[in-house]
Amino acid sequence: MALVDQVKKEINEVLDLVDEKQLDAAEPLITKDKRIFVLGAGRSGLMARAFAMRLMHIGYTPYVIGETITPSVQKGDVLVAISGSGNTKSIVELAEKAKNNGVTLIGVTSNKNSKLAT
């Protein structure tokens, strides 16, 4: 199997695992009149940055948590927290703190039984 075909196969396998009802619930939370913050570590952090860049390209106001020019997250903002395991301590703690401060939280994880998923 050619490399491109293998990559396409793996992408399709992952997409088949996505619960579209969850996507439908998250979509209206990300609006152009809100500041969108993204958070992730390691590979998840790279994907968070790519997501933020794409949001910027289509007219949203995204920020990456941890960058030097990122303002503080405030009540009414949206935080997209990404963790493959859903249990990365630094991600979960910041997500919980933001949620407790009135920030809309969208957790993205492959582990439906994780702390981030609950």
mmCIF file of N, CA and C in Angstrom:
data_model
loop_
_atom_site.group_PDB
_atom_site.id
_atom_site.type_symbol
_atom_site.label_atom_id
_atom_site.label_comp_id
_atom_site.label_asym_id
_atom_site.label_seq_id
_atom_site.Cartn_x
_atom_site.Cartn_y
_atom_site.Cartn_z
ATOM 1 N N MET A 1 0.848 -1.175 0.000
ATOM 2 C CA MET A 1 0.000 0.000 0.000
ATOM 3 C C MET A 1 0.899 1.246 0.000
ATOM 4 N N ALA A 2 0.580 2.189 -0.845
ATOM 5 C CA ALA A 2 1.353 3.430 -0.934
ATOM 6 C C ALA A 2 1.168 4.256 0.339
ATOM 7 N N LEU A 3 2.157 5.063 0.646
ATOM 8 C CA LEU A 3 2.125 5.883 1.857
ATOM 9 C C LEU A 3 0.867 6.750 1.919
ATOM 10 N N VAL A 4 0.542 7.414 0.833
ATOM 11 C CA VAL A 4 -0.636 8.290 0.819
ATOM 12 C C VAL A 4 -1.902 7.489 1.101
ATOM 13 N N ASP A 5 -2.003 6.306 0.529
ATOM 14 C CA ASP A 5 -3.171 5.451 0.770
ATOM 15 C C ASP A 5 -3.246 5.029 2.237
ATOM 16 N N GLN A 6 -2.108 4.738 2.847
ATOM 17 C CA GLN A 6 -2.075 4.356 4.266
ATOM 18 C C GLN A 6 -2.522 5.518 5.145
ATOM 19 N N VAL A 7 -2.040 6.713 4.846
ATOM 20 C CA VAL A 7 -2.437 7.890 5.621
ATOM 21 C C VAL A 7 -3.939 8.128 5.488
ATOM 22 N N LYS A 8 -4.464 8.042 4.278
ATOM 23 C CA LYS A 8 -5.904 8.222 4.058
ATOM 24 C C LYS A 8 -6.719 7.179 4.817
ATOM 25 N N LYS A 9 -6.223 5.938 4.809
ATOM 26 C CA LYS A 9 -6.903 4.859 5.530
ATOM 27 C C LYS A 9 -6.947 5.153 7.025
ATOM 28 N N GLU A 10 -5.829 5.586 7.587
ATOM 29 C CA GLU A 10 -5.781 5.893 9.014
ATOM 30 C C GLU A 10 -6.673 7.078 9.369
ATOM 31 N N ILE A 11 -6.695 8.093 8.534
ATOM 32 C CA ILE A 11 -7.567 9.252 8.778
ATOM 33 C C ILE A 11 -9.024 8.799 8.776
ATOM 34 N N ASN A 12 -9.405 7.988 7.814
ATOM 35 C CA ASN A 12 -10.781 7.505 7.744
ATOM 36 C C ASN A 12 -11.138 6.647 8.954
ATOM 37 N N GLU A 13 -10.195 5.843 9.440
ATOM 38 C CA GLU A 13 -10.452 5.031 10.632
ATOM 39 C C GLU A 13 -10.720 5.917 11.841
ATOM 40 N N VAL A 14 -9.960 6.985 11.981
ATOM 41 C CA VAL A 14 -10.162 7.909 13.097
ATOM 42 C C VAL A 14 -11.495 8.636 12.946
ATOM 43 N N LEU A 15 -11.797 9.113 11.751
ATOM 44 C CA LEU A 15 -13.052 9.833 11.531
ATOM 45 C C LEU A 15 -14.271 8.953 11.805
ATOM 46 N N ASP A 16 -14.153 7.663 11.560
ATOM 47 C CA ASP A 16 -15.255 6.740 11.844
ATOM 48 C C ASP A 16 -15.544 6.642 13.345
ATOM 49 N N LEU A 17 -14.581 6.995 14.177
ATOM 50 C CA LEU A 17 -14.752 6.940 15.630
ATOM 51 C C LEU A 17 -15.356 8.219 16.208
ATOM 52 N N VAL A 18 -15.472 9.268 15.399
ATOM 53 C CA VAL A 18 -15.976 10.557 15.871
ATOM 54 C C VAL A 18 -17.494 10.484 16.053
ATOM 55 N N ASP A 19 -17.960 10.958 17.197
ATOM 56 C CA ASP A 19 -19.393 11.044 17.474
ATOM 57 C C ASP A 19 -19.896 12.376 16.927
ATOM 58 N N GLU A 20 -20.610 12.328 15.816
ATOM 59 C CA GLU A 20 -21.046 13.560 15.154
ATOM 60 C C GLU A 20 -22.004 14.382 16.013
ATOM 61 N N LYS A 21 -22.718 13.757 16.931
ATOM 62 C CA LYS A 21 -23.603 14.500 17.838
ATOM 63 C C LYS A 21 -22.778 15.428 18.729
ATOM 64 N N GLN A 22 -21.603 14.965 19.125
ATOM 65 C CA GLN A 22 -20.738 15.812 19.944
ATOM 66 C C GLN A 22 -20.216 16.988 19.135
ATOM 67 N N LEU A 23 -19.873 16.748 17.879
ATOM 68 C CA LEU A 23 -19.443 17.852 17.007
ATOM 69 C C LEU A 23 -20.565 18.857 16.816
ATOM 70 N N ASP A 24 -21.780 18.360 16.609
ATOM 71 C CA ASP A 24 -22.933 19.244 16.433
ATOM 72 C C ASP A 24 -23.177 20.098 17.677
ATOM 73 N N ALA A 25 -22.912 19.541 18.858
ATOM 74 C CA ALA A 25 -23.093 20.286 20.105
ATOM 75 C C ALA A 25 -22.006 21.341 20.291
ATOM 76 N N ALA A 26 -20.782 21.051 19.847
ATOM 77 C CA ALA A 26 -19.659 21.977 20.028
ATOM 78 C C ALA A 26 -19.669 23.110 19.007
ATOM 79 N N GLU A 27 -20.117 22.826 17.809
ATOM 80 C CA GLU A 27 -20.032 23.803 16.715
ATOM 81 C C GLU A 27 -20.637 25.168 17.041
ATOM 82 N N PRO A 28 -21.846 25.248 17.606
ATOM 83 C CA PRO A 28 -22.413 26.585 17.865
ATOM 84 C C PRO A 28 -21.705 27.360 18.980
ATOM 85 N N LEU A 29 -20.837 26.710 19.729
ATOM 86 C CA LEU A 29 -20.107 27.387 20.807
ATOM 87 C C LEU A 29 -18.946 28.215 20.267
ATOM 88 N N ILE A 30 -18.475 27.866 19.077
ATOM 89 C CA ILE A 30 -17.342 28.574 18.471
ATOM 90 C C ILE A 30 -17.897 29.584 17.482
ATOM 91 N N THR A 31 -17.928 30.842 17.911
ATOM 92 C CA THR A 31 -18.516 31.899 17.082
ATOM 93 C C THR A 31 -17.515 33.035 16.892
ATOM 94 N N LYS A 32 -17.754 33.814 15.863
ATOM 95 C CA LYS A 32 -16.823 34.899 15.533
ATOM 96 C C LYS A 32 -16.874 36.048 16.537
ATOM 97 N N ASP A 33 -17.907 36.122 17.341
ATOM 98 C CA ASP A 33 -17.990 37.205 18.323
ATOM 99 C C ASP A 33 -17.352 36.829 19.667
ATOM 100 N N LYS A 34 -16.748 35.653 19.742
ATOM 101 C CA LYS A 34 -16.081 35.212 20.973
ATOM 102 C C LYS A 34 -14.593 35.009 20.738
ATOM 103 N N ARG A 35 -13.826 35.166 21.810
ATOM 104 C CA ARG A 35 -12.406 34.828 21.743
ATOM 105 C C ARG A 35 -12.300 33.325 21.973
ATOM 106 N N ILE A 36 -11.549 32.653 21.107
ATOM 107 C CA ILE A 36 -11.384 31.209 21.185
ATOM 108 C C ILE A 36 -9.945 30.917 21.609
ATOM 109 N N PHE A 37 -9.792 30.240 22.727
ATOM 110 C CA PHE A 37 -8.477 29.854 23.228
ATOM 111 C C PHE A 37 -8.296 28.364 23.005
ATOM 112 N N VAL A 38 -7.087 27.960 22.642
ATOM 113 C CA VAL A 38 -6.795 26.540 22.477
ATOM 114 C C VAL A 38 -5.656 26.156 23.409
ATOM 115 N N LEU A 39 -5.696 24.901 23.849
ATOM 116 C CA LEU A 39 -4.737 24.408 24.825
ATOM 117 C C LEU A 39 -4.430 22.956 24.518
ATOM 118 N N GLY A 40 -3.157 22.619 24.506
ATOM 119 C CA GLY A 40 -2.749 21.242 24.305
ATOM 120 C C GLY A 40 -1.260 21.117 24.568
ATOM 121 N N ALA A 41 -0.813 19.894 24.783
ATOM 122 C CA ALA A 41 0.611 19.633 25.012
ATOM 123 C C ALA A 41 1.071 18.571 24.022
ATOM 124 N N GLY A 42 2.339 18.607 23.664
ATOM 125 C CA GLY A 42 2.889 17.611 22.750
ATOM 126 C C GLY A 42 2.201 17.639 21.400
ATOM 127 N N ARG A 43 1.872 16.456 20.876
ATOM 128 C CA ARG A 43 1.198 16.372 19.574
ATOM 129 C C ARG A 43 -0.166 17.052 19.607
ATOM 130 N N SER A 44 -0.848 16.942 20.731
ATOM 131 C CA SER A 44 -2.146 17.612 20.867
ATOM 132 C C SER A 44 -1.970 19.125 20.801
ATOM 133 N N GLY A 45 -0.879 19.621 21.355
ATOM 134 C CA GLY A 45 -0.581 21.047 21.288
ATOM 135 C C GLY A 45 -0.325 21.506 19.863
ATOM 136 N N LEU A 46 0.360 20.672 19.086
ATOM 137 C CA LEU A 46 0.583 21.005 17.674
ATOM 138 C C LEU A 46 -0.742 21.094 16.934
ATOM 139 N N MET A 47 -1.644 20.166 17.207
ATOM 140 C CA MET A 47 -2.954 20.186 16.556
ATOM 141 C C MET A 47 -3.770 21.392 17.019
ATOM 142 N N ALA A 48 -3.624 21.754 18.295
ATOM 143 C CA ALA A 48 -4.323 22.939 18.811
ATOM 144 C C ALA A 48 -3.844 24.189 18.073
ATOM 145 N N ARG A 49 -2.546 24.299 17.875
ATOM 146 C CA ARG A 49 -1.991 25.445 17.147
ATOM 147 C C ARG A 49 -2.488 25.475 15.701
ATOM 148 N N ALA A 50 -2.532 24.313 15.066
ATOM 149 C CA ALA A 50 -3.023 24.241 13.687
ATOM 150 C C ALA A 50 -4.491 24.648 13.624
ATOM 151 N N PHE A 51 -5.280 24.218 14.601
ATOM 152 C CA PHE A 51 -6.688 24.587 14.664
ATOM 153 C C PHE A 51 -6.840 26.098 14.845
ATOM 154 N N ALA A 52 -6.038 26.666 15.744
ATOM 155 C CA ALA A 52 -6.084 28.117 15.964
ATOM 156 C C ALA A 52 -5.725 28.873 14.689
ATOM 157 N N MET A 53 -4.725 28.404 13.983
ATOM 158 C CA MET A 53 -4.327 29.070 12.743
ATOM 159 C C MET A 53 -5.453 29.015 11.714
ATOM 160 N N ARG A 54 -6.095 27.875 11.610
ATOM 161 C CA ARG A 54 -7.203 27.740 10.658
ATOM 162 C C ARG A 54 -8.355 28.662 11.052
ATOM 163 N N LEU A 55 -8.656 28.743 12.347
ATOM 164 C CA LEU A 55 -9.701 29.667 12.807
ATOM 165 C C LEU A 55 -9.372 31.104 12.425
ATOM 166 N N MET A 56 -8.116 31.496 12.605
ATOM 167 C CA MET A 56 -7.684 32.845 12.248
ATOM 168 C C MET A 56 -7.876 33.088 10.753
ATOM 169 N N HIS A 57 -7.559 32.100 9.934
ATOM 170 C CA HIS A 57 -7.684 32.243 8.479
ATOM 171 C C HIS A 57 -9.125 32.476 8.043
ATOM 172 N N ILE A 58 -10.084 31.977 8.810
ATOM 173 C CA ILE A 58 -11.486 32.141 8.416
ATOM 174 C C ILE A 58 -12.214 33.205 9.242
ATOM 175 N N GLY A 59 -11.438 34.058 9.917
ATOM 176 C CA GLY A 59 -12.020 35.246 10.519
ATOM 177 C C GLY A 59 -12.379 35.199 11.988
ATOM 178 N N TYR A 60 -11.949 34.171 12.709
ATOM 179 C CA TYR A 60 -12.206 34.098 14.146
ATOM 180 C C TYR A 60 -11.063 34.769 14.901
ATOM 181 N N THR A 61 -11.210 34.872 16.230
ATOM 182 C CA THR A 61 -10.185 35.480 17.072
ATOM 183 C C THR A 61 -9.629 34.405 18.013
ATOM 184 N N PRO A 62 -8.642 33.642 17.537
ATOM 185 C CA PRO A 62 -8.091 32.569 18.368
ATOM 186 C C PRO A 62 -6.801 32.984 19.086
ATOM 187 N N TYR A 63 -6.554 32.312 20.196
ATOM 188 C CA TYR A 63 -5.311 32.490 20.941
ATOM 189 C C TYR A 63 -4.821 31.118 21.382
ATOM 190 N N VAL A 64 -3.511 30.957 21.477
ATOM 191 C CA VAL A 64 -2.904 29.714 21.940
ATOM 192 C C VAL A 64 -2.401 29.938 23.364
ATOM 193 N N ILE A 65 -2.931 29.157 24.294
ATOM 194 C CA ILE A 65 -2.504 29.254 25.686
ATOM 195 C C ILE A 65 -1.014 28.922 25.764
ATOM 196 N N GLY A 66 -0.266 29.755 26.449
ATOM 197 C CA GLY A 66 1.165 29.529 26.630
ATOM 198 C C GLY A 66 2.031 30.425 25.775
ATOM 199 N N GLU A 67 1.443 31.076 24.762
ATOM 200 C CA GLU A 67 2.209 32.009 23.951
ATOM 201 C C GLU A 67 2.374 33.319 24.723
ATOM 202 N N THR A 68 3.438 34.035 24.459
ATOM 203 C CA THR A 68 3.747 35.243 25.230
ATOM 204 C C THR A 68 2.744 36.366 25.010
ATOM 205 N N ILE A 69 2.063 36.394 23.887
ATOM 206 C CA ILE A 69 1.128 37.491 23.601
ATOM 207 C C ILE A 69 -0.330 37.118 23.847
ATOM 208 N N THR A 70 -0.568 35.968 24.448
ATOM 209 C CA THR A 70 -1.935 35.515 24.709
ATOM 210 C C THR A 70 -2.495 36.225 25.933
ATOM 211 N N PRO A 71 -3.668 36.877 25.784
ATOM 212 C CA PRO A 71 -4.291 37.525 26.944
ATOM 213 C C PRO A 71 -4.857 36.475 27.902
ATOM 214 N N SER A 72 -5.281 36.910 29.075
ATOM 215 C CA SER A 72 -5.866 35.961 30.022
ATOM 216 C C SER A 72 -7.270 35.577 29.557
ATOM 217 N N VAL A 73 -7.607 34.330 29.822
ATOM 218 C CA VAL A 73 -8.928 33.817 29.487
ATOM 219 C C VAL A 73 -9.914 34.389 30.498
ATOM 220 N N GLN A 74 -11.074 34.830 29.994
ATOM 221 C CA GLN A 74 -12.063 35.454 30.875
ATOM 222 C C GLN A 74 -13.434 34.830 30.683
ATOM 223 N N LYS A 75 -14.299 35.078 31.635
ATOM 224 C CA LYS A 75 -15.683 34.612 31.563
ATOM 225 C C LYS A 75 -16.264 35.025 30.213
ATOM 226 N N GLY A 76 -16.938 34.088 29.549
ATOM 227 C CA GLY A 76 -17.525 34.364 28.252
ATOM 228 C C GLY A 76 -16.667 33.905 27.081
ATOM 229 N N ASP A 77 -15.387 33.644 27.334
ATOM 230 C CA ASP A 77 -14.509 33.123 26.287
ATOM 231 C C ASP A 77 -14.777 31.627 26.102
ATOM 232 N N VAL A 78 -14.193 31.062 25.059
ATOM 233 C CA VAL A 78 -14.291 29.626 24.786
ATOM 234 C C VAL A 78 -12.888 29.039 24.841
ATOM 235 N N LEU A 79 -12.750 27.905 25.527
ATOM 236 C CA LEU A 79 -11.476 27.201 25.602
ATOM 237 C C LEU A 79 -11.647 25.819 24.983
ATOM 238 N N VAL A 80 -10.849 25.526 23.971
ATOM 239 C CA VAL A 80 -10.794 24.193 23.377
ATOM 240 C C VAL A 80 -9.552 23.519 23.945
ATOM 241 N N ALA A 81 -9.767 22.563 24.852
ATOM 242 C CA ALA A 81 -8.669 21.854 25.509
ATOM 243 C C ALA A 81 -8.516 20.490 24.854
ATOM 244 N N ILE A 82 -7.303 20.193 24.371
ATOM 245 C CA ILE A 82 -7.060 18.974 23.611
ATOM 246 C C ILE A 82 -6.035 18.100 24.334
ATOM 247 N N SER A 83 -6.407 16.837 24.544
ATOM 248 C CA SER A 83 -5.510 15.862 25.157
ATOM 249 C C SER A 83 -5.911 14.479 24.678
ATOM 250 N N GLY A 84 -5.012 13.793 24.021
ATOM 251 C CA GLY A 84 -5.314 12.451 23.540
ATOM 252 C C GLY A 84 -5.765 11.541 24.665
ATOM 253 N N SER A 85 -5.024 11.539 25.762
ATOM 254 C CA SER A 85 -5.371 10.685 26.903
ATOM 255 C C SER A 85 -6.548 11.250 27.692
ATOM 256 N N GLY A 86 -6.706 12.563 27.623
ATOM 257 C CA GLY A 86 -7.752 13.219 28.404
ATOM 258 C C GLY A 86 -7.411 13.341 29.871
ATOM 259 N N ASN A 87 -6.207 12.934 30.237
ATOM 260 C CA ASN A 87 -5.792 12.967 31.643
ATOM 261 C C ASN A 87 -4.499 13.732 31.870
ATOM 262 N N THR A 88 -4.002 14.421 30.867
ATOM 263 C CA THR A 88 -2.776 15.203 31.036
ATOM 264 C C THR A 88 -3.032 16.263 32.101
ATOM 265 N N LYS A 89 -2.297 16.164 33.190
ATOM 266 C CA LYS A 89 -2.568 16.978 34.374
ATOM 267 C C LYS A 89 -2.620 18.479 34.071
ATOM 268 N N SER A 90 -1.639 18.980 33.328
ATOM 269 C CA SER A 90 -1.600 20.423 33.059
ATOM 270 C C SER A 90 -2.812 20.874 32.241
ATOM 271 N N ILE A 91 -3.270 20.047 31.334
ATOM 272 C CA ILE A 91 -4.425 20.395 30.498
ATOM 273 C C ILE A 91 -5.709 20.330 31.324
ATOM 274 N N VAL A 92 -5.884 19.249 32.048
ATOM 275 C CA VAL A 92 -7.099 19.054 32.846
ATOM 276 C C VAL A 92 -7.237 20.141 33.906
ATOM 277 N N GLU A 93 -6.145 20.471 34.594
ATOM 278 C CA GLU A 93 -6.213 21.494 35.644
ATOM 279 C C GLU A 93 -6.586 22.864 35.079
ATOM 280 N N LEU A 94 -5.965 23.255 33.972
ATOM 281 C CA LEU A 94 -6.304 24.548 33.362
ATOM 282 C C LEU A 94 -7.730 24.554 32.835
ATOM 283 N N ALA A 95 -8.174 23.450 32.267
ATOM 284 C CA ALA A 95 -9.543 23.353 31.754
ATOM 285 C C ALA A 95 -10.553 23.474 32.890
ATOM 286 N N GLU A 96 -10.304 22.793 33.996
ATOM 287 C CA GLU A 96 -11.208 22.861 35.150
ATOM 288 C C GLU A 96 -11.257 24.276 35.727
ATOM 289 N N LYS A 97 -10.099 24.900 35.843
ATOM 290 C CA LYS A 97 -10.045 26.272 36.375
ATOM 291 C C LYS A 97 -10.824 27.231 35.470
ATOM 292 N N ALA A 98 -10.628 27.107 34.163
ATOM 293 C CA ALA A 98 -11.333 27.975 33.219
ATOM 294 C C ALA A 98 -12.844 27.765 33.323
ATOM 295 N N LYS A 99 -13.264 26.528 33.359
ATOM 296 C CA LYS A 99 -14.698 26.221 33.450
ATOM 297 C C LYS A 99 -15.292 26.801 34.727
ATOM 298 N N ASN A 100 -14.574 26.666 35.834
ATOM 299 C CA ASN A 100 -15.044 27.213 37.113
ATOM 300 C C ASN A 100 -15.127 28.733 37.099
ATOM 301 N N ASN A 101 -14.401 29.376 36.176
ATOM 302 C CA ASN A 101 -14.415 30.839 36.062
ATOM 303 C C ASN A 101 -15.368 31.336 34.977
ATOM 304 N N GLY A 102 -16.262 30.473 34.484
ATOM 305 C CA GLY A 102 -17.275 30.897 33.531
ATOM 306 C C GLY A 102 -16.866 30.842 32.074
ATOM 307 N N VAL A 103 -15.776 30.144 31.786
ATOM 308 C CA VAL A 103 -15.324 29.971 30.411
ATOM 309 C C VAL A 103 -16.039 28.754 29.829
ATOM 310 N N THR A 104 -16.505 28.853 28.599
ATOM 311 C CA THR A 104 -17.119 27.715 27.921
ATOM 312 C C THR A 104 -16.012 26.752 27.526
ATOM 313 N N LEU A 105 -16.123 25.504 27.959
ATOM 314 C CA LEU A 105 -15.080 24.511 27.730
ATOM 315 C C LEU A 105 -15.520 23.487 26.695
ATOM 316 N N ILE A 106 -14.653 23.258 25.721
ATOM 317 C CA ILE A 106 -14.829 22.160 24.765
ATOM 318 C C ILE A 106 -13.625 21.247 24.944
ATOM 319 N N GLY A 107 -13.865 20.045 25.417
ATOM 320 C CA GLY A 107 -12.796 19.077 25.596
ATOM 321 C C GLY A 107 -12.705 18.164 24.388
ATOM 322 N N VAL A 108 -11.497 17.975 23.889
ATOM 323 C CA VAL A 108 -11.264 17.091 22.742
ATOM 324 C C VAL A 108 -10.287 16.012 23.189
ATOM 325 N N THR A 109 -10.753 14.758 23.163
ATOM 326 C CA THR A 109 -9.935 13.645 23.606
ATOM 327 C C THR A 109 -10.384 12.366 22.921
ATOM 328 N N SER A 110 -9.506 11.392 22.881
ATOM 329 C CA SER A 110 -9.882 10.088 22.341
ATOM 330 C C SER A 110 -10.312 9.132 23.446
ATOM 331 N N ASN A 111 -10.312 9.609 24.686
ATOM 332 C CA ASN A 111 -10.636 8.760 25.829
ATOM 333 C C ASN A 111 -11.930 9.249 26.482
ATOM 334 N N LYS A 112 -13.043 8.605 26.143
ATOM 335 C CA LYS A 112 -14.346 9.050 26.650
ATOM 336 C C LYS A 112 -14.498 8.871 28.154
ATOM 337 N N ASN A 113 -13.613 8.125 28.784
ATOM 338 C CA ASN A 113 -13.670 7.901 30.233
ATOM 339 C C ASN A 113 -12.653 8.755 30.989
ATOM 340 N N SER A 114 -12.088 9.750 30.345
ATOM 341 C CA SER A 114 -11.037 10.567 30.963
ATOM 342 C C SER A 114 -11.617 11.724 31.757
ATOM 343 N N LYS A 115 -10.744 12.385 32.501
ATOM 344 C CA LYS A 115 -11.142 13.564 33.273
ATOM 345 C C LYS A 115 -11.587 14.690 32.356
ATOM 346 N N LEU A 116 -10.925 14.862 31.232
ATOM 347 C CA LEU A 116 -11.286 15.935 30.311
ATOM 348 C C LEU A 116 -12.647 15.690 29.665
ATOM 349 N N ALA A 117 -13.014 14.451 29.467
ATOM 350 C CA ALA A 117 -14.280 14.109 28.825
ATOM 351 C C ALA A 117 -15.473 14.293 29.755
ATOM 352 N N THR A 118 -15.229 14.338 31.057
ATOM 353 C CA THR A 118 -16.362 14.435 32.000
ATOM 354 C C THR A 118 -16.695 15.854 32.353
#
